[in-house]
Amino acid sequence: MNIRKCAMLSALVMGSVLGFCVPAIAEDVTISVWSHDNDRPASSLVADYNKLDTGIKIEYREVPFDDLVSEALRAHSTGQAPDIIAIDNPEHALFASRGAFLDLTDMIAKSTVIEPKNYFPGPLASTMWEGRQYGVPKATNTIALYYNKDMFKAKGLDPDKPPRTWAELVDAARKLTDPAANVYGIAFSAKGNEEGTFQFLPWAQMAGASYENINTDGAVKALDIWKTLLDEGLASRDTLTRSQWDSTGTFNSGNAAMAISGPWELDRMVAEAKFDWGVALLPVPEEGAERSSSMGDYNWAIFSSTAHPEEAFKVLEFFVSQDDRMFGDFGLLPARADIDIGETGQPLKDAALHVFLEQLKYAKPRGPHPEWPKISKAIQDAIQAALTGRMSSREALDQAAKKIKAVLG
Amino acid sequence: MKGRWSSIVDGKGFDIALVALPLTFLLALSGVPLIYNVLMSLQQVDLFSLGTFWRPYVGFKNYSELFAQQETWPILANTAIFVAASIVGQFLIGFGLALMFSTNFPGASWLRGLFLVSWVMPGLVVGAIWSWILSGDFGVLNYLLRESGLINGNIFWRSDPNYSLLGVIIANIWLGISFNMILLSVGLSAIPADLYEAAELDGANAWQRFWTITLPMMRSSIGAVIALGIILTLQQFDLFAAITSGGPNDSSNVAQYWAWELSFRQYDFAKGATISVIMIVFVMVAAFVYVRSTRHEIRG
């Protein structure tokens, strides 16, 4: 099938080179797109694109989250890779560094649709490898502090003054925790997978650490605070094995007074939470300290093995041109600062959105590094070792630093 | 020519063809991946060399590196504890139930059939349900234990390193009971009833009948159930994925889950293969026991 198409195309190209006037009978070029989306943008965007008559037809394949990277690797190593893929941003460097993704720097420079300067720096950085651009951010997200205003009022806390520093956060959590009513002060996730890293890195980064230098005093202090939250019962011990989605579920059901999570919760919260809630920026180590946050969601990339780089890039341009629909139609934050997201008509959601957009300014990508999964594992191990009391925060982070150093070489 | 053809249709050739066919399947479907797996554990496998066959040969480097990692021994110990505890629990409860149902009280057969429900449920569903049951704050298990006065505070089955492995073991025992029960029921029903009648006439009490008739007659069934149980327990993956993800801090991690984690989370395919090879050795021991115990079943 593919070979035949290639043969036909090359015959057409040869034909035109030889000066034959080939009338427009050319078969549509087919561009394959893989993504993990469910009902989110890709499938709708593909359907919209296929309605336009551009001579390019998109074939869409939905790949389950857990299989996306391994499927892509397998496809790439056997020469069956799709033309375009949406890849989780920390995995981007893995492919880019090995030449699996097409270097788009020059095409983007010529493009009138894709303007790198429009993007938030974090998402943009996750598409870069050694100064070249290997993709465009598809959407973005980050985490912030959700809090239950009704509970704040009930415990004598000012619902308009959510905690701004770590000390205030712990203090508020102590006041809000109510074991008799099954209420924890705060819910977050310290799960031993990428989610744990996603939640912890912002804390470490705010305190001046980075994945390359994870065992700083500030990071130790951050991990100590997490330990305090668990040891004093301000957060459930199940924080260690619960995903962000499940943790925030306890907030929605009124069993946690605060929760650290992302905008992907907004629609569910609007539907489920039977109380007044708000969103605040992640608390910082102390007043005036540098802010940071983590950054999630996917990037678009074109595989270097594509037979139709020009057409694939046109498809990419179309996707980017639809970025302004990202929040309204799909509930995702566009990765761009130049898009004005209108009101949704839901005041709690709109207010939350502004906080998330503010928080996005401080979002940092994980990595980028081709060995990110190993780096992330070292950080997860440290979090879990410290929180289960197997090691002190210092020992755990020292060990993580050692492991990461071995990976970085 | 005619002689060879008749040999294929009826004779030595037919026998060989009968053996060759399944053997070919076995070699193609199990043998080749097995050898490939062993080969992979001796190579340096990289994300992008996964699709090629010729990769740098590193000898036993993967093995020595693996055993130098501090989590290796605890995880292997967890695997042993998980297998042993699951087998003991599944077998004792399963055997007890099989004996109970063999008394054929009214409704015994359909009640026994109901037990199979747990066996046909997908592992991930069982895992998700147990994950709720074992949840620290709102779990049913904690509620029952609290109400019956056995515990005062909540036990965080999934998140307390002292309990996390036990939590998965409990779920796995529940999952395996019906399998044990059905297989042992079949064994029990194969014991001729007149043996018991004769023993009863000779004045043997229930315990003596169990000890001198049931157990010896069940030897091969028990051997098969335990051997299959070991193999199935070593394959148990879904429950770990659904309940603890091997955490916290590897306290409930076992070899099979770790192999997956290394291969498909950290993309360290060679290490994943190395652990699989170590597990193959264990499974072979269990398979040997299984073959030995079912040997008696061949009847002329």
XYZ file of C-alpha atoms in Angstrom:
709
model
C 0.000 0.000 0.000
C 2.612 2.467 1.143
C 5.105 1.281 -1.400
C 2.547 1.597 -4.132
C 1.718 5.093 -3.076
C 5.372 6.019 -2.989
C 5.847 4.556 -6.449
C 2.884 6.498 -7.775
C 4.096 9.692 -6.231
C 7.588 9.336 -7.570
C 6.115 8.587 -10.954
C 4.147 11.815 -10.710
C 7.222 13.743 -9.655
C 9.230 12.248 -12.501
C 6.437 13.064 -14.859
C 6.422 16.709 -13.927
C 10.204 16.864 -14.017
C 10.134 15.551 -17.552
C 7.804 18.353 -18.490
C 4.648 16.379 -18.964
C 1.647 18.312 -18.036
C 0.059 16.129 -15.408
C -3.490 17.210 -14.750
C -4.686 17.366 -11.165
C -5.481 13.706 -10.828
C -2.975 13.249 -8.021
C -4.191 11.081 -5.196
C -4.408 12.823 -1.848
C -1.258 12.649 0.233
C -2.025 10.763 3.424
C -0.559 12.005 6.673
C -0.866 9.720 9.669
C -1.315 11.229 13.111
C -1.014 9.422 16.445
C -2.151 10.817 19.704
C -3.563 9.929 23.081
C -6.599 12.140 23.205
C -9.944 10.494 23.915
C -12.408 13.254 23.105
C -9.785 15.952 23.285
C -8.508 18.048 20.402
C -6.721 15.744 17.956
C -9.661 13.667 16.752
C -11.891 16.730 16.289
C -9.147 18.727 14.615
C -8.426 15.861 12.246
C -12.118 15.560 11.350
C -12.270 19.312 10.687
C -9.165 19.194 8.544
C -10.419 16.320 6.447
C -13.491 18.372 5.605
C -11.266 20.993 3.983
C -10.205 20.043 0.492
C -6.461 20.516 0.677
C -5.191 17.464 -1.156
C -3.957 16.143 2.150
C -5.864 13.525 4.046
C -5.173 12.772 7.686
C -5.378 9.291 9.098
C -5.845 9.408 12.836
C -4.936 6.726 15.317
C -5.750 6.899 19.005
C -3.018 5.312 21.136
C -3.508 4.553 24.859
C -1.360 6.693 27.163
C 0.619 3.787 28.560
C 1.489 2.501 25.096
C 2.250 5.742 23.311
C 5.998 5.854 23.819
C 6.638 2.141 23.409
C 4.424 1.984 20.327
C 6.173 4.984 18.840
C 9.584 3.480 19.557
C 8.632 0.190 18.030
C 7.145 1.890 15.000
C 10.202 4.086 14.602
C 12.685 1.244 14.865
C 10.809 -0.816 12.292
C 10.260 2.070 9.893
C 6.502 2.255 10.496
C 6.418 5.534 12.369
C 3.506 7.896 11.759
C 4.139 11.283 10.163
C 2.967 13.245 13.189
C 2.723 12.330 16.838
C 1.573 14.076 19.992
C 4.085 13.146 22.667
C 4.101 13.821 26.417
C 6.467 16.751 26.871
C 9.123 15.106 29.095
C 9.543 12.364 26.482
C 10.126 14.832 23.654
C 13.885 15.088 24.157
C 14.213 11.328 24.122
C 13.144 11.262 20.487
C 14.606 14.578 19.412
C 18.071 13.762 20.739
C 18.159 10.562 18.723
C 17.178 12.132 15.446
C 13.742 10.512 15.432
C 11.989 13.861 15.141
C 12.319 16.280 12.271
C 14.176 19.519 12.956
C 11.492 22.133 12.312
C 13.569 25.223 13.079
C 13.890 26.413 9.479
C 10.316 25.592 8.501
C 9.020 27.470 11.540
C 11.209 30.443 10.697
C 9.443 30.683 7.333
C 5.992 29.936 8.704
C 3.423 32.683 9.110
C 1.297 30.576 11.439
C 3.767 29.267 13.991
C 5.552 31.994 15.907
C 7.840 30.709 18.661
C 7.660 34.052 20.475
C 3.947 33.549 21.110
C 4.510 30.491 23.288
C 5.015 30.322 27.026
C 8.725 29.712 27.585
C 8.233 26.429 29.468
C 6.239 24.518 26.867
C 8.448 25.925 24.125
C 11.619 24.763 25.886
C 10.282 21.231 26.058
C 10.276 21.065 22.246
C 13.883 22.221 21.980
C 17.010 20.127 21.813
C 20.457 21.742 21.542
C 19.012 25.014 20.357
C 16.888 23.538 17.578
C 13.121 23.207 17.583
C 11.742 19.698 17.107
C 8.043 20.319 17.559
C 5.370 22.701 18.762
C 3.491 22.588 22.058
C -0.012 21.238 21.641
C -1.470 22.431 24.925
C -0.138 22.953 28.382
C -1.053 22.662 32.017
C 0.410 23.223 35.422
C -0.532 22.810 39.054
C -1.850 25.248 41.626
C -3.562 25.177 45.000
C -7.297 24.524 45.097
C -8.968 25.424 48.374
C -12.399 25.053 49.919
C -13.585 28.562 50.847
C -16.430 27.252 52.978
C -14.031 25.266 55.137
C -11.712 28.266 55.394
C -14.618 30.311 56.770
C -15.699 27.540 59.120
C -12.219 27.327 60.665
C -11.796 31.081 60.969
C -9.439 31.498 58.032
C -9.869 34.302 55.523
C -11.247 32.756 52.331
C -9.769 35.607 50.324
C -6.278 35.030 51.698
C -5.176 31.528 50.731
C -1.747 30.471 52.043
C 1.099 32.164 50.200
C 4.132 30.597 51.841
C 5.030 27.088 52.889
C 4.719 28.003 56.546
C 1.258 29.453 55.983
C 0.277 26.341 54.049
C 1.281 23.973 56.844
C -0.363 26.268 59.358
C -3.612 26.347 57.386
C -3.492 22.573 56.904
C -3.175 22.111 60.683
C -6.193 24.324 61.301
C -8.282 22.703 58.589
C -7.546 19.084 59.455
C -10.477 17.558 61.273
C -10.117 13.793 61.801
C -13.532 13.552 63.472
C -15.180 14.828 60.296
C -12.846 12.818 58.027
C -11.296 15.987 56.683
C -7.634 16.272 55.812
C -6.001 19.665 55.514
C -4.553 19.001 52.083
C -4.522 16.434 49.280
C -1.741 15.972 46.765
C 0.043 13.074 45.110
C 3.435 11.642 46.039
C 2.862 8.528 43.977
C 5.920 6.588 42.838
C 5.493 7.450 39.187
C 5.803 10.513 36.974
C 2.992 12.174 38.932
C 5.111 12.248 42.067
C 7.933 13.984 40.217
C 5.442 16.345 38.595
C 4.147 17.411 42.006
C 7.465 17.606 43.827
C 9.724 19.348 41.312
C 8.001 22.750 41.627
C 8.641 22.708 45.374
C 12.300 21.873 44.854
C 12.628 24.448 42.077
C 11.060 27.217 44.148
C 13.721 26.504 46.742
C 16.466 26.862 44.158
C 17.002 23.212 43.299
C 16.777 21.612 39.884
C 16.821 18.057 38.653
C 20.551 18.448 38.017
C 21.056 19.616 41.558
C 18.316 18.018 43.568
C 19.925 17.741 47.013
C 20.043 21.410 47.959
C 19.030 22.622 51.422
C 15.850 24.059 49.935
C 14.803 20.766 48.376
C 15.508 18.980 51.656
C 13.278 21.517 53.392
C 10.547 20.948 50.795
C 10.663 17.200 51.309
C 10.645 17.713 55.083
C 7.453 19.728 54.733
C 5.853 16.962 52.691
C 6.897 14.576 55.455
C 5.387 16.853 58.083
C 2.105 16.903 56.169
C 1.983 13.111 56.165
C 3.409 12.451 59.613
C 1.038 14.852 61.346
C -1.895 13.417 59.441
C -2.566 16.688 57.623
C -2.616 14.672 54.410
C -3.680 11.065 54.008
C -0.946 8.427 54.028
C -2.524 7.220 50.796
C -0.900 10.278 49.229
C 1.968 7.860 48.620
C -0.004 5.613 46.276
C -2.811 7.802 45.030
C -2.875 9.573 41.684
C -3.567 13.292 41.399
C -7.018 12.545 39.980
C -7.937 10.361 42.965
C -6.423 12.753 45.494
C -8.356 15.689 44.122
C -11.443 13.489 44.215
C -11.261 13.643 48.011
C -11.212 17.433 47.786
C -14.302 17.424 45.563
C -16.119 15.175 47.991
C -15.282 17.460 50.915
C -12.709 15.188 52.555
C -9.785 17.519 52.003
C -9.752 21.270 52.526
C -7.021 22.012 49.965
C -5.651 20.153 46.966
C -2.700 20.603 44.665
C -3.718 19.754 41.139
C -4.136 21.041 37.612
C -6.746 22.629 35.351
C -7.740 19.202 34.032
C -9.852 19.015 37.211
C -11.877 22.138 36.486
C -14.773 20.612 34.579
C -15.155 17.797 37.088
C -14.970 20.198 39.998
C -17.599 22.492 38.525
C -19.873 19.466 38.222
C -19.096 17.770 41.540
C -17.991 20.207 44.219
C -20.932 21.342 46.314
C -19.098 24.225 47.936
C -17.412 27.505 47.172
C -13.836 27.004 46.043
C -10.964 28.994 44.684
C -7.523 28.528 43.202
C -4.303 30.127 44.397
C -0.731 30.125 43.135
C 1.479 27.446 44.657
C 2.861 28.738 47.954
C 6.525 29.751 47.910
C 9.233 28.964 50.511
C 9.037 32.482 51.896
C 7.547 35.825 50.926
C 9.214 37.099 47.730
C 10.883 33.828 46.783
C 11.144 32.757 43.176
C 8.031 31.025 41.862
C 8.000 27.802 39.963
C 5.578 25.237 38.745
C 5.550 22.073 36.772
C 4.384 21.835 33.248
C 2.375 19.098 31.634
C 0.566 18.143 28.452
C 1.681 17.209 24.974
C 3.766 18.459 22.057
C 3.289 17.894 18.361
C 6.262 16.489 16.494
C 6.964 15.208 12.997
C 8.948 12.000 12.657
C 12.142 12.424 10.646
C 11.206 9.326 8.656
C 8.194 11.046 7.091
C 7.932 10.904 3.322
C 5.989 14.163 3.232
C 7.622 16.733 5.509
C 6.002 19.669 3.677
C 2.496 18.289 3.953
C 3.007 17.180 7.539
C 4.109 20.694 8.402
C 0.987 22.105 6.768
C -1.107 19.850 8.957
C 0.837 21.040 11.975
C 0.173 24.641 10.956
C -3.516 23.869 10.789
C -3.455 22.401 14.301
C -1.670 25.477 15.603
C -4.148 27.771 13.840
C -6.907 26.188 15.948
C -5.203 26.924 19.271
C -7.780 29.554 20.185
C -10.415 26.821 20.449
C -8.348 24.871 22.950
C -10.038 26.030 26.158
C -13.543 26.782 24.914
C -14.037 23.584 22.931
C -11.700 21.147 24.639
C -11.066 22.490 28.153
C -7.292 22.631 27.676
C -4.967 25.573 28.142
C -3.287 26.683 24.937
C 0.485 26.847 25.332
C 0.473 30.393 24.007
C 0.524 33.753 25.720
C -1.015 35.614 22.763
C -4.398 33.915 22.940
C -7.131 35.612 24.868
C -9.410 33.022 26.391
C -12.939 34.306 26.625
C -15.296 33.894 29.529
C -16.923 30.480 29.904
C -19.888 31.786 31.879
C -18.877 29.794 34.939
C -17.429 32.297 37.426
C -15.484 29.735 39.518
C -13.924 28.236 36.407
C -13.096 31.627 34.917
C -11.484 32.808 38.141
C -9.467 29.589 38.332
C -8.360 29.982 34.758
C -6.722 33.323 35.485
C -4.699 31.794 38.304
C -3.583 28.919 36.118
C -2.566 31.303 33.345
C -0.559 33.308 35.882
C 0.984 30.124 37.249
C 1.918 29.042 33.719
C 4.371 31.913 33.513
C 6.485 30.118 36.092
C 6.048 26.624 34.695
C 9.230 24.754 33.895
C 9.505 21.680 31.691
C 10.817 18.466 33.198
C 14.208 18.053 31.620
C 14.435 18.184 28.701
C 16.704 15.187 28.845
C 16.696 11.987 26.781
C 17.087 9.895 29.937
C 14.261 11.688 31.756
C 12.456 8.498 32.885
C 15.556 7.441 34.843
C 16.034 10.886 36.353
C 12.393 10.968 37.311
C 12.618 7.524 38.893
C 15.505 8.671 41.092
C 13.386 11.589 42.315
C 10.348 9.366 42.934
C 12.498 6.928 44.903
C 13.792 9.755 47.063
C 10.288 11.083 47.754
C 9.027 7.669 48.734
C 12.068 6.713 50.792
C 11.790 9.913 52.807
C 8.034 9.857 53.270
C 7.976 6.235 54.415
C 10.712 7.041 56.915
C 13.256 4.696 55.388
C 15.712 7.570 55.010
C 15.966 11.163 56.084
C 15.086 13.718 53.427
C 18.752 14.620 53.201
C 19.910 11.030 52.702
C 17.162 10.325 50.193
C 17.930 13.382 48.084
C 21.680 12.783 48.306
C 21.095 9.337 46.916
C 18.840 10.701 44.168
C 21.535 13.241 43.281
C 24.046 10.441 43.000
C 21.783 8.404 40.744
C 20.963 11.410 38.564
C 24.637 12.261 38.287
C 25.293 8.752 36.998
C 22.578 9.232 34.386
C 23.778 12.683 33.340
C 27.322 11.305 33.044
C 6.400 -44.278 -1.709
C 3.312 -46.157 -0.753
C 5.067 -47.396 2.385
C 5.982 -43.886 3.477
C 2.478 -42.609 2.881
C 0.885 -45.355 4.919
C 3.439 -44.652 7.628
C 2.245 -41.057 7.748
C -1.410 -42.057 7.835
C -1.011 -44.858 10.287
C 2.292 -45.718 11.843
C 5.511 -44.211 13.113
C 5.285 -41.257 10.733
C 1.873 -40.392 12.099
C 3.174 -40.448 15.635
C 6.076 -38.219 14.697
C 3.787 -35.810 12.871
C 1.523 -35.659 15.899
C 4.435 -34.764 18.131
C 6.119 -32.476 15.636
C 3.124 -30.233 15.125
C 2.665 -29.091 18.714
C 6.426 -29.036 19.180
C 6.793 -26.644 16.269
C 4.127 -24.420 17.741
C 5.745 -24.578 21.144
C 9.165 -23.701 19.765
C 7.837 -20.864 17.629
C 5.545 -19.329 20.210
C 7.456 -19.990 23.438
C 10.939 -21.163 22.580
C 11.970 -18.339 20.304
C 10.819 -15.505 22.609
C 12.457 -17.331 25.497
C 15.798 -17.585 23.765
C 15.445 -14.024 22.509
C 14.835 -12.928 26.078
C 17.948 -14.714 27.331
C 19.925 -13.202 24.480
C 18.617 -9.730 25.303
C 19.770 -10.086 28.904
C 23.318 -10.544 27.589
C 23.199 -7.523 25.327
C 23.245 -3.818 25.709
C 19.754 -2.898 24.594
C 19.016 0.666 23.903
C 15.707 2.320 23.178
C 16.517 2.725 19.565
C 18.265 -0.591 19.048
C 15.181 -2.418 20.269
C 14.094 -3.152 16.721
C 17.399 -4.577 15.564
C 18.761 -7.978 16.370
C 22.518 -7.328 16.485
C 23.331 -5.323 19.568
C 26.559 -5.054 21.513
C 27.210 -8.160 23.577
C 27.992 -7.332 27.190
C 28.111 -10.781 28.773
C 26.859 -10.874 32.331
C 27.163 -7.139 32.888
C 23.381 -6.725 33.201
C 23.312 -9.419 35.857
C 26.174 -8.007 37.882
C 24.723 -4.511 37.678
C 21.338 -5.765 38.704
C 22.647 -7.528 41.777
C 24.663 -4.478 42.726
C 21.446 -2.455 42.970
C 20.271 -2.166 46.535
C 16.610 -2.794 45.749
C 17.241 -6.143 44.039
C 17.385 -8.413 47.091
C 14.400 -6.853 48.867
C 12.353 -7.188 45.669
C 13.361 -10.825 45.198
C 12.514 -11.439 48.855
C 9.128 -9.758 48.312
C 8.552 -12.055 45.348
C 9.281 -15.127 47.452
C 7.044 -13.904 50.290
C 4.289 -13.003 47.853
C 4.370 -16.393 46.159
C 4.649 -18.438 49.358
C 1.975 -16.536 51.288
C -0.421 -16.435 48.330
C -0.054 -20.170 47.691
C -0.499 -21.119 51.332
C -3.565 -18.880 51.692
C -5.173 -19.862 48.399
C -4.544 -23.531 48.955
C -5.734 -23.792 52.539
C -8.928 -21.801 51.981
C -9.542 -23.381 48.584
C -9.073 -26.884 49.984
C -11.293 -26.114 52.941
C -14.050 -24.894 50.634
C -13.621 -27.873 48.308
C -14.014 -30.247 51.267
C -17.034 -28.315 52.468
C -18.733 -28.458 49.078
C -17.880 -32.157 48.694
C -20.337 -32.911 51.498
C -23.000 -31.956 48.938
C -25.287 -29.987 51.203
C -28.374 -28.516 49.498
C -27.379 -25.861 46.989
C -23.700 -26.830 47.137
C -23.215 -27.081 43.397
C -24.593 -23.681 42.399
C -22.880 -22.012 45.333
C -19.633 -23.557 44.136
C -20.355 -22.201 40.671
C -20.776 -18.711 42.098
C -17.250 -18.836 43.435
C -15.997 -18.926 39.871
C -17.094 -15.326 39.426
C -13.902 -14.103 41.026
C -11.895 -16.223 38.639
C -13.466 -14.835 35.469
C -13.115 -11.201 36.511
C -10.282 -9.328 34.775
C -7.316 -8.766 37.050
C -7.419 -4.998 36.688
C -11.051 -4.907 37.783
C -10.250 -7.055 40.792
C -7.317 -4.735 41.462
C -9.456 -1.613 41.262
C -12.056 -3.076 43.629
C -9.435 -4.192 46.127
C -7.755 -0.861 45.808
C -10.955 0.683 47.200
C -11.413 -1.994 49.815
C -7.845 -1.475 51.027
C -7.972 2.310 50.901
C -6.809 3.759 54.202
C -9.397 6.438 54.873
C -12.581 5.049 53.413
C -11.791 1.389 52.814
C -14.320 -1.298 53.711
C -11.657 -3.546 55.228
C -10.648 -0.895 57.743
C -14.303 -0.262 58.539
C -14.901 -3.944 59.274
C -11.763 -4.248 61.374
C -12.604 -1.083 63.289
C -16.193 -2.033 63.934
C -15.191 -5.479 65.136
C -12.746 -3.857 67.513
C -9.646 -5.458 66.034
C -7.949 -2.139 65.290
C -8.246 1.347 66.685
C -6.768 3.537 63.983
C -6.924 3.060 60.235
C -4.360 0.829 58.561
C -3.064 2.275 55.328
C -2.877 -1.009 53.484
C -1.639 0.492 50.245
C 0.646 3.167 51.609
C 2.212 1.792 54.773
C 5.390 -0.080 53.793
C 4.674 -2.599 56.572
C 1.314 -3.538 55.083
C 1.499 -2.840 51.352
C 2.730 -6.303 50.344
C 0.202 -7.922 52.676
C -2.563 -5.907 51.035
C -1.720 -7.282 47.602
C -1.344 -10.801 49.043
C -4.850 -10.612 50.539
C -6.268 -9.543 47.186
C -4.344 -12.277 45.386
C -5.477 -14.956 47.812
C -9.070 -13.892 47.229
C -8.462 -14.065 43.488
C -6.910 -17.528 43.616
C -9.270 -19.292 46.007
C -11.819 -20.309 43.394
C -9.169 -21.712 41.082
C -7.787 -23.875 43.882
C -11.239 -24.877 44.996
C -12.420 -26.026 41.576
C -9.299 -28.023 40.806
C -9.320 -29.667 44.209
C -13.058 -30.366 43.946
C -12.395 -32.261 40.759
C -9.717 -34.263 42.560
C -12.033 -34.993 45.463
C -14.864 -36.190 43.266
C -12.480 -38.619 41.586
C -11.952 -40.525 44.852
C -14.252 -43.586 44.792
C -16.953 -43.286 47.473
C -16.696 -46.964 48.381
C -13.232 -46.338 49.798
C -14.785 -44.090 52.418
C -17.609 -46.538 53.084
C -15.156 -49.350 53.646
C -13.062 -47.201 55.957
C -16.149 -46.128 57.880
C -17.188 -49.743 58.354
C -13.704 -50.433 59.679
C -14.293 -47.719 62.256
C -12.072 -44.930 60.877
C -13.154 -41.485 62.105
C -13.382 -38.422 59.843
C -9.854 -37.279 60.579
C -8.423 -40.716 59.931
C -10.369 -40.971 56.671
C -9.028 -37.593 55.584
C -5.491 -38.425 56.536
C -5.304 -41.939 55.101
C -7.612 -41.725 52.087
C -8.216 -38.146 50.966
C -4.682 -36.783 51.252
C -2.862 -39.712 49.604
C -5.444 -39.916 46.820
C -5.173 -36.160 46.275
C -1.413 -36.088 46.048
C -1.211 -35.458 42.347
C -4.054 -32.927 42.393
C -2.407 -31.005 45.207
C 0.947 -31.073 43.458
C -0.636 -29.753 40.270
C -2.601 -27.037 42.056
C 0.435 -25.788 43.918
C 2.689 -25.887 40.876
C 0.133 -24.065 38.730
C -0.464 -21.661 41.612
C 3.239 -20.794 41.743
C 3.303 -20.144 38.011
C 0.124 -18.031 38.103
C 1.315 -16.109 41.152
C 4.610 -15.347 39.483
C 2.575 -13.968 36.577
C 0.423 -11.801 38.824
C 0.886 -8.283 37.564
C -2.496 -6.565 37.400
C -3.009 -6.402 41.147
C 0.297 -4.620 41.671
C -0.457 -2.190 38.890
C -3.913 -1.444 40.272
C -3.308 -1.403 44.018
C 0.177 -0.194 44.969
C 2.218 0.209 41.772
C 4.920 -1.625 43.711
C 5.121 1.190 46.231
C 5.602 2.860 48.511
C 9.341 2.777 48.162
C 9.366 -0.668 46.496
C 7.921 -2.200 49.676
C 5.406 -4.151 47.608
C 7.451 -4.470 44.448
C 7.979 -7.937 43.030
C 10.141 -9.252 40.206
C 7.397 -9.436 37.580
C 6.230 -5.881 38.175
C 9.779 -4.605 38.365
C 10.639 -6.215 35.023
C 7.775 -4.307 33.440
C 8.703 -1.108 35.219
C 12.317 -1.320 34.026
C 11.362 -2.187 30.457
C 8.430 0.067 29.837
C 8.825 2.870 32.361
C 12.557 3.398 32.295
C 13.107 1.783 28.896
C 15.888 -0.360 30.308
C 14.905 -3.377 28.230
C 18.057 -5.373 28.950
C 17.503 -5.214 32.717
C 13.855 -6.115 32.275
C 14.924 -9.146 30.256
C 17.515 -10.040 32.891
C 14.888 -10.180 35.622
C 12.658 -12.238 33.350
C 15.457 -14.757 32.902
C 15.863 -15.045 36.661
C 12.124 -15.663 36.895
C 12.239 -18.292 34.170
C 14.447 -20.357 36.469
C 11.817 -20.242 39.219
C 8.997 -21.083 36.819
C 10.997 -24.031 35.494
C 11.306 -25.444 38.997
C 7.542 -25.087 39.452
C 6.907 -26.612 36.027
C 9.114 -29.552 36.957
C 7.050 -30.146 40.100
C 3.874 -29.877 38.023
C 5.041 -32.420 35.474
C 6.184 -34.791 38.229
C 2.888 -34.553 40.093
C 0.698 -35.121 37.050
C 2.804 -38.070 35.903
C 0.663 -40.488 37.900
C -2.448 -39.394 36.077
C -1.469 -41.136 32.878
C -3.545 -44.239 32.686
C -2.948 -47.013 30.213
